């Protein structure tokens, strides 16, 4: 594919990453309103949120096969349409069981589109020969920041039904524009991978490392899911923040993540992948302890921002390293574990909040960030701190 075609494809895939973050953040900042509307307890809300997890995990197990059969580009478009339509459904529910049912569909769209556009991005990264994966994840974070910021403004004046219906319209319009490029373009053929590393490594040890990288992705994505679903409620319920200020909590987190990912290539070149994971996990653990246990809104917001900076590049590095070891199957395993952590974490926090308290439950994010740090230390010699096989640095 010529350079111009790769550029157009990169823009289209970036738009889908950004839209995904935008729609997801638009939903999560209205969770406190939906909780009030459905008269759900914290535990019942956590159980309803399990619908997102269940729908996503079930779809993720099928999306890889669909991508192999029909191609990642059409699957991305179809799943994004499902996601855009389903985001308008939660305000129509009046009970926790009904909310959980519609979130099954929302989770199916979310899980499917994440696997599909990550597959499309992996093909493009390999074909371009440049480590541009952090830029796609930066677009997701930027979309999340925009969605949370708009949600904070909308929370003061618009009902959840009108706000989320507006997100559906925006989602369908962006999908129509960016989807045309995806549907016109075949996935680019990646160059041959250099076999040096994989040829000399023991197969079981290599698979074990892929699982470890997947666990790093899971630990860090758990924090993203927790911040998305519970950060606003923590600020509003435990620190008496207004609805607009509570929505700003996820915006601070998303902005910090965006900055971290936009500077991720330079950071990786300076520190290398293993030290980036170790340092990032340490920073995120400290930031989340502050965000969860701080006695004031502004200190908590600072903690959320520090957490975002720490977690920013851990997921992209984990997926990249899994792919360097085992190709597309490694990427699929790490992505599934990672998004599983993002989607299963929030319901777990809901149950822990019922047993203990929401601030105490949020410290589990810090604990898992510390686990990611330990995994980075233990497997530091398994990281490729130069360009991935088959790719040139730059």
Coordinates of C-alpha atoms in Angstrom, one line a residue:
X1 CA 0.0 0.0 0.0
X2 CA 1.4 3.4 -0.9
X3 CA 2.4 5.9 1.8
X4 CA -0.7 8.1 1.1
X5 CA -3.0 5.0 1.6
X6 CA -1.3 4.2 4.9
X7 CA -1.7 7.7 6.1
X8 CA -5.5 7.7 5.2
X9 CA -5.8 4.4 7.0
X10 CA -4.0 5.6 10.0
X11 CA -6.3 8.6 10.3
X12 CA -9.4 6.4 10.0
X13 CA -8.2 3.9 12.6
X14 CA -7.2 6.8 14.9
X15 CA -10.8 8.2 14.5
X16 CA -12.2 4.9 15.7
X17 CA -9.9 4.8 18.7
X18 CA -10.9 8.4 19.6
X19 CA -14.6 7.7 19.1
X20 CA -14.5 4.6 21.3
X21 CA -13.0 6.6 24.2
X22 CA -15.5 9.4 23.6
X23 CA -18.6 7.1 23.7
X24 CA -17.3 5.1 26.7
X25 CA -16.5 8.2 28.7
X26 CA -19.8 9.8 27.8
X27 CA -21.5 6.8 29.4
X28 CA -19.4 6.5 32.5
X29 CA -19.8 10.1 33.6
X30 CA -23.6 9.6 33.7
X31 CA -23.3 6.5 35.9
X32 CA -24.2 8.4 39.1
X33 CA -27.4 9.7 37.4
X34 CA -28.3 6.2 36.1
X35 CA -27.7 4.8 39.6
X36 CA -30.1 7.3 41.1
X37 CA -32.7 6.7 38.3
X38 CA -32.7 2.9 38.8
X39 CA -32.6 3.2 42.6
X40 CA -29.7 0.7 42.7
X41 CA -27.5 0.1 45.6
X42 CA -23.7 0.1 45.1
X43 CA -23.7 -3.7 45.0
X44 CA -26.6 -3.8 42.6
X45 CA -24.9 -1.3 40.3
X46 CA -21.8 -3.3 40.4
X47 CA -23.8 -6.4 39.3
X48 CA -25.4 -4.4 36.5
X49 CA -22.0 -3.3 35.3
X50 CA -21.1 -6.9 35.1
X51 CA -23.3 -6.9 32.0
X52 CA -20.7 -4.8 30.2
X53 CA -18.0 -7.3 31.2
X54 CA -20.0 -10.3 30.2
X55 CA -21.0 -8.9 26.8
X56 CA -17.5 -7.8 26.1
X57 CA -15.8 -11.0 27.1
X58 CA -18.2 -13.2 25.1
X59 CA -17.8 -11.0 22.0
X60 CA -14.0 -10.9 22.4
X61 CA -13.8 -14.6 22.1
X62 CA -15.6 -14.5 18.8
X63 CA -14.2 -11.3 17.3
X64 CA -10.8 -12.7 16.4
X65 CA -12.5 -15.4 14.3
X66 CA -14.7 -12.9 12.7
X67 CA -11.7 -10.7 11.8
X68 CA -9.9 -13.7 10.2
X69 CA -13.0 -14.6 8.2
X70 CA -14.3 -11.1 7.2
X71 CA -11.4 -8.8 7.9
X72 CA -10.7 -6.5 10.8
X73 CA -12.0 -3.4 8.9
X74 CA -15.6 -4.4 8.3
X75 CA -15.8 -5.9 11.8
X76 CA -14.6 -2.6 13.3
X77 CA -17.4 -0.7 11.5
X78 CA -20.2 -3.1 12.4
X79 CA -19.1 -3.3 16.1
X80 CA -18.9 0.5 16.3
X81 CA -22.4 0.9 15.0
X82 CA -23.6 -1.5 17.7
X83 CA -21.7 0.5 20.3
X84 CA -23.0 3.8 19.1
X85 CA -26.6 2.6 19.1
X86 CA -26.5 0.9 22.5
X87 CA -25.0 3.9 24.4
X88 CA -28.5 5.5 24.3
X89 CA -30.2 2.6 26.0
X90 CA -29.2 2.9 29.8
X91 CA -31.3 6.0 30.4
X92 CA -34.4 4.0 29.2
X93 CA -34.1 1.5 32.1
X94 CA -35.7 1.8 35.5
X95 CA -34.2 -1.1 37.4
X96 CA -30.8 -2.6 37.9
X97 CA -31.7 -5.9 36.1
X98 CA -32.9 -4.0 33.1
X99 CA -29.8 -1.9 33.1
X100 CA -27.6 -5.0 33.2
X101 CA -29.5 -6.4 30.2
X102 CA -28.9 -3.4 28.0
X103 CA -25.3 -3.2 29.2
X104 CA -24.8 -6.7 27.7
X105 CA -25.4 -5.2 24.3
X106 CA -23.2 -2.2 25.1
X107 CA -20.4 -4.5 26.3
X108 CA -20.7 -6.7 23.1
X109 CA -20.2 -3.6 20.9
X110 CA -17.4 -2.3 23.1
X111 CA -15.5 -5.6 23.4
X112 CA -15.9 -6.4 19.7
X113 CA -14.7 -3.0 18.4
X114 CA -11.7 -3.0 20.7
X115 CA -10.4 -6.3 19.4
X116 CA -11.2 -5.4 15.8
X117 CA -9.5 -2.0 15.7
X118 CA -6.5 -3.2 17.7
X119 CA -6.1 -5.9 15.1
X120 CA -6.3 -3.3 12.3
X121 CA -3.8 -1.1 14.2
X122 CA -1.4 -4.0 14.6
X123 CA -1.5 -4.7 10.8
X124 CA -0.8 -1.0 10.1
X125 CA 2.0 -0.7 12.6
X126 CA 3.8 -3.7 11.2
X127 CA 3.3 -2.4 7.6
X128 CA 4.5 1.1 8.4
X129 CA 7.6 -0.2 10.3
X130 CA 7.3 2.5 12.9
X131 CA 6.3 2.2 16.6
X132 CA 3.1 4.3 16.3
X133 CA 0.9 2.1 18.5
X134 CA 1.0 4.6 21.5
X135 CA -0.5 7.2 19.2
X136 CA -3.7 5.1 18.7
X137 CA -4.1 4.6 22.4
X138 CA -3.4 8.4 22.9
X139 CA -6.4 9.0 20.6
X140 CA -8.5 6.7 22.8
X141 CA -7.5 8.7 25.9
X142 CA -8.1 12.0 24.1
X143 CA -11.5 10.9 23.1
X144 CA -12.2 9.9 26.7
X145 CA -11.1 13.3 27.9
X146 CA -13.4 15.0 25.4
X147 CA -16.3 12.7 26.3
X148 CA -15.8 13.3 30.0
X149 CA -15.4 17.0 29.6
X150 CA -18.6 17.2 27.4
X151 CA -20.3 15.0 29.9
X152 CA -19.4 17.3 32.8
X153 CA -21.0 20.2 30.9
X154 CA -24.0 18.2 29.9
X155 CA -24.6 16.9 33.4
X156 CA -25.6 20.3 34.6
X157 CA -28.2 21.0 31.8
X158 CA -29.1 17.8 29.9
X159 CA -30.9 14.7 31.1
X160 CA -28.9 11.4 30.6
X161 CA -31.4 10.4 27.9
X162 CA -30.8 13.5 25.7
X163 CA -27.0 13.5 26.4
X164 CA -26.5 9.8 25.5
X165 CA -28.8 10.1 22.4
X166 CA -26.6 12.9 21.2
X167 CA -23.6 10.6 21.6
X168 CA -25.4 8.0 19.4
X169 CA -25.8 10.6 16.6
X170 CA -22.2 11.7 16.9
X171 CA -21.0 8.1 16.9
X172 CA -23.0 7.1 13.8
X173 CA -21.8 10.2 11.9
X174 CA -18.1 9.6 12.7
X175 CA -18.5 5.9 11.8
X176 CA -20.1 6.8 8.5
X177 CA -17.1 9.0 7.5
X178 CA -14.2 7.0 8.9
X179 CA -15.8 3.7 8.0
X180 CA -15.8 4.5 4.3
X181 CA -12.0 4.6 4.4
X182 CA -11.7 1.3 6.3
X183 CA -14.1 -0.4 4.0
X184 CA -12.3 0.8 0.9
X185 CA -8.9 -0.3 2.1
X186 CA -7.6 -3.9 2.5
X187 CA -5.5 -4.4 5.6
X188 CA -1.9 -3.8 4.6
X189 CA 0.4 -6.8 4.3
X190 CA 3.0 -6.7 7.1
X191 CA 6.7 -7.2 6.2
X192 CA 8.4 -10.5 7.1
X193 CA 9.2 -10.8 10.8
X194 CA 12.9 -11.3 11.6
X195 CA 13.0 -14.8 13.2
X196 CA 16.2 -14.3 15.3
X197 CA 14.5 -13.9 18.7
X198 CA 11.7 -16.4 18.3
X199 CA 13.9 -19.0 16.7
X200 CA 16.2 -19.4 19.7
X201 CA 13.6 -19.0 22.5
X202 CA 12.0 -22.0 24.1
X203 CA 8.3 -22.2 23.1
X204 CA 6.9 -22.7 26.6
X205 CA 9.0 -19.9 28.0
X206 CA 7.9 -17.7 25.2
X207 CA 4.3 -18.4 25.8
X208 CA 4.8 -17.8 29.5
X209 CA 6.2 -14.4 28.8
X210 CA 3.2 -13.6 26.6
X211 CA 0.9 -14.5 29.5
X212 CA 3.0 -12.3 31.8
X213 CA 2.7 -9.4 29.4
X214 CA -1.1 -10.1 29.2
X215 CA -1.2 -9.9 33.0
X216 CA 0.6 -6.6 33.0
X217 CA -2.0 -5.3 30.5
X218 CA -4.8 -6.7 32.8
X219 CA -3.4 -5.1 35.9
X220 CA -3.1 -1.7 34.3
X221 CA -6.4 -1.8 32.4
X222 CA -8.1 -2.7 35.6
X223 CA -7.2 0.8 36.7
X224 CA -8.6 2.4 33.6
X225 CA -11.9 0.6 34.1
X226 CA -12.0 1.6 37.7
X227 CA -11.4 5.2 37.0
X228 CA -14.0 5.3 34.3
X229 CA -16.8 3.6 36.3
X230 CA -16.1 4.7 39.9
X231 CA -13.9 7.8 39.9
X232 CA -16.8 10.2 39.4
X233 CA -19.0 8.5 42.0
X234 CA -16.1 8.5 44.5
X235 CA -15.7 12.3 44.2
X236 CA -19.4 12.9 44.4
X237 CA -20.3 10.5 47.1
X238 CA -17.3 10.5 49.4
X239 CA -15.9 14.0 48.8
X240 CA -19.2 15.9 48.2
X241 CA -18.1 17.2 44.7
X242 CA -20.7 18.6 42.3
X243 CA -21.7 16.6 39.3
X244 CA -19.5 18.8 37.0
X245 CA -16.5 18.5 39.3
X246 CA -17.0 14.7 39.6
X247 CA -17.0 14.4 35.8
X248 CA -13.7 16.3 35.8
X249 CA -12.1 13.5 37.7
X250 CA -12.1 11.2 34.7
X251 CA -11.2 14.1 32.5
X252 CA -8.0 14.7 34.6
X253 CA -7.1 11.0 34.4
X254 CA -7.7 10.9 30.6
X255 CA -5.8 14.1 30.0
X256 CA -2.8 12.8 31.9
X257 CA -3.0 9.5 30.0
X258 CA -3.1 11.3 26.7
X259 CA 0.0 13.4 27.5
X260 CA 1.8 10.2 28.7
X261 CA 1.0 8.4 25.5
X262 CA 1.7 11.3 23.2
X263 CA 5.2 11.4 24.7
X264 CA 5.4 7.6 24.9
X265 CA 7.7 7.0 22.0
X266 CA 10.3 9.4 23.4
X267 CA 10.0 7.9 26.8
X268 CA 10.5 4.4 25.4
X269 CA 13.6 5.5 23.5
X270 CA 15.0 7.0 26.7
X271 CA 14.2 4.4 29.3
X272 CA 13.4 1.3 27.3
X273 CA 10.3 -0.8 27.7
X274 CA 11.2 -2.7 30.9
X275 CA 12.0 0.4 32.9
X276 CA 9.0 2.2 31.5
X277 CA 6.8 -0.6 32.9
X278 CA 8.6 -0.6 36.2
X279 CA 8.5 3.2 36.6
X280 CA 5.0 3.6 35.3
X281 CA 3.6 0.9 37.7
X282 CA 5.3 2.6 40.7
X283 CA 4.0 6.0 39.8
X284 CA 0.5 4.7 39.2
X285 CA 0.4 2.9 42.6
X286 CA 1.4 6.0 44.5
X287 CA -1.0 8.2 42.5
X288 CA -4.0 5.9 43.1
X289 CA -3.3 5.7 46.9
X290 CA -3.5 9.5 46.9
X291 CA -6.6 9.6 44.7
X292 CA -8.5 7.0 46.8
X293 CA -7.5 8.2 50.3
X294 CA -7.1 12.0 49.9
X295 CA -9.5 14.0 52.2
X296 CA -10.1 16.8 49.6
X297 CA -11.4 16.9 46.0
X298 CA -8.3 18.7 44.6
X299 CA -5.9 16.2 46.2
X300 CA -7.9 13.4 44.8
X301 CA -7.9 15.0 41.3
X302 CA -4.1 15.3 41.6
X303 CA -3.9 11.6 42.4
X304 CA -6.1 10.7 39.5
X305 CA -3.8 12.7 37.1
X306 CA -0.6 11.0 38.5
X307 CA -2.3 7.6 38.1
X308 CA -3.0 8.4 34.5
X309 CA 0.6 9.4 33.8
X310 CA 1.8 6.1 35.4
X311 CA -0.5 3.8 33.5
X312 CA -0.3 5.6 30.2
X313 CA 2.2 3.4 28.3
X314 CA 1.9 0.1 30.2
X315 CA -0.9 -1.4 28.1
X316 CA 0.6 -0.4 24.7
X317 CA 4.0 -1.8 25.8
X318 CA 2.5 -5.1 27.0
X319 CA 0.6 -5.6 23.8
X320 CA 3.6 -4.7 21.6
X321 CA 5.9 -7.1 23.5
X322 CA 3.4 -9.9 23.3
X323 CA 3.2 -9.3 19.6
X324 CA 7.0 -9.3 19.3
X325 CA 7.1 -12.7 20.9
X326 CA 4.2 -14.5 19.4
X327 CA 2.8 -12.4 16.5
X328 CA -0.9 -11.8 16.2
X329 CA -1.8 -14.6 18.6
X330 CA 0.3 -12.9 21.3
X331 CA -1.4 -9.6 20.6
X332 CA -4.8 -11.2 20.8
X333 CA -4.1 -12.9 24.1
X334 CA -2.6 -9.8 25.7
X335 CA -5.5 -7.6 24.5
X336 CA -8.1 -10.0 25.7
X337 CA -6.5 -10.2 29.2
X338 CA -6.1 -6.5 29.2
X339 CA -9.6 -5.6 28.3
X340 CA -10.9 -8.3 30.5
X341 CA -9.2 -6.5 33.4
X342 CA -10.8 -3.2 32.3
X343 CA -14.3 -4.7 32.2
X344 CA -14.2 -7.1 35.1
X345 CA -12.5 -4.7 37.5
X346 CA -15.4 -2.2 38.0
X347 CA -17.9 -4.8 39.1
X348 CA -15.3 -6.2 41.5
X349 CA -14.8 -2.7 43.0
X350 CA -18.6 -2.5 43.4
X351 CA -18.7 -5.6 45.5
X352 CA -15.6 -4.5 47.5
X353 CA -17.3 -1.1 48.1
X354 CA -20.3 -2.8 49.6
X355 CA -18.1 -5.0 51.8
X356 CA -15.7 -2.2 52.9
X357 CA -16.0 1.3 51.3
X358 CA -15.5 2.8 47.9
X359 CA -12.2 4.5 48.8
X360 CA -10.9 1.2 50.2
X361 CA -12.0 -0.6 47.1
X362 CA -10.2 1.9 44.9
X363 CA -6.9 1.1 46.6
X364 CA -7.1 -2.2 44.7
X365 CA -6.0 -0.2 41.6
X366 CA -2.8 0.7 43.4
X367 CA -2.3 -2.9 44.5
X368 CA -2.5 -4.2 40.9
X369 CA -0.3 -1.4 39.6
X370 CA 2.3 -2.6 42.1
X371 CA 1.8 -6.1 40.8
X372 CA 2.5 -4.9 37.3
X373 CA 5.7 -3.3 38.6
X374 CA 6.8 -6.6 40.2
X375 CA 6.0 -8.4 36.9
X376 CA 8.1 -5.9 35.1
X377 CA 11.1 -6.4 37.4
X378 CA 10.8 -10.2 37.3
X379 CA 10.6 -10.4 33.5
X380 CA 12.9 -7.4 32.7
X381 CA 15.2 -9.5 30.7
X382 CA 12.3 -10.7 28.5
X383 CA 11.6 -7.2 27.2
X384 CA 12.9 -6.1 23.8
X385 CA 14.3 -2.7 24.5
X386 CA 15.1 -2.1 20.9
X387 CA 12.8 -2.0 17.8
X388 CA 10.4 -4.9 17.6
X389 CA 11.3 -7.7 15.1
X390 CA 10.3 -6.8 11.6
X391 CA 10.1 -3.1 12.4
X392 CA 12.6 -0.3 12.0
X393 CA 13.0 2.2 14.9
X394 CA 11.8 5.7 14.5

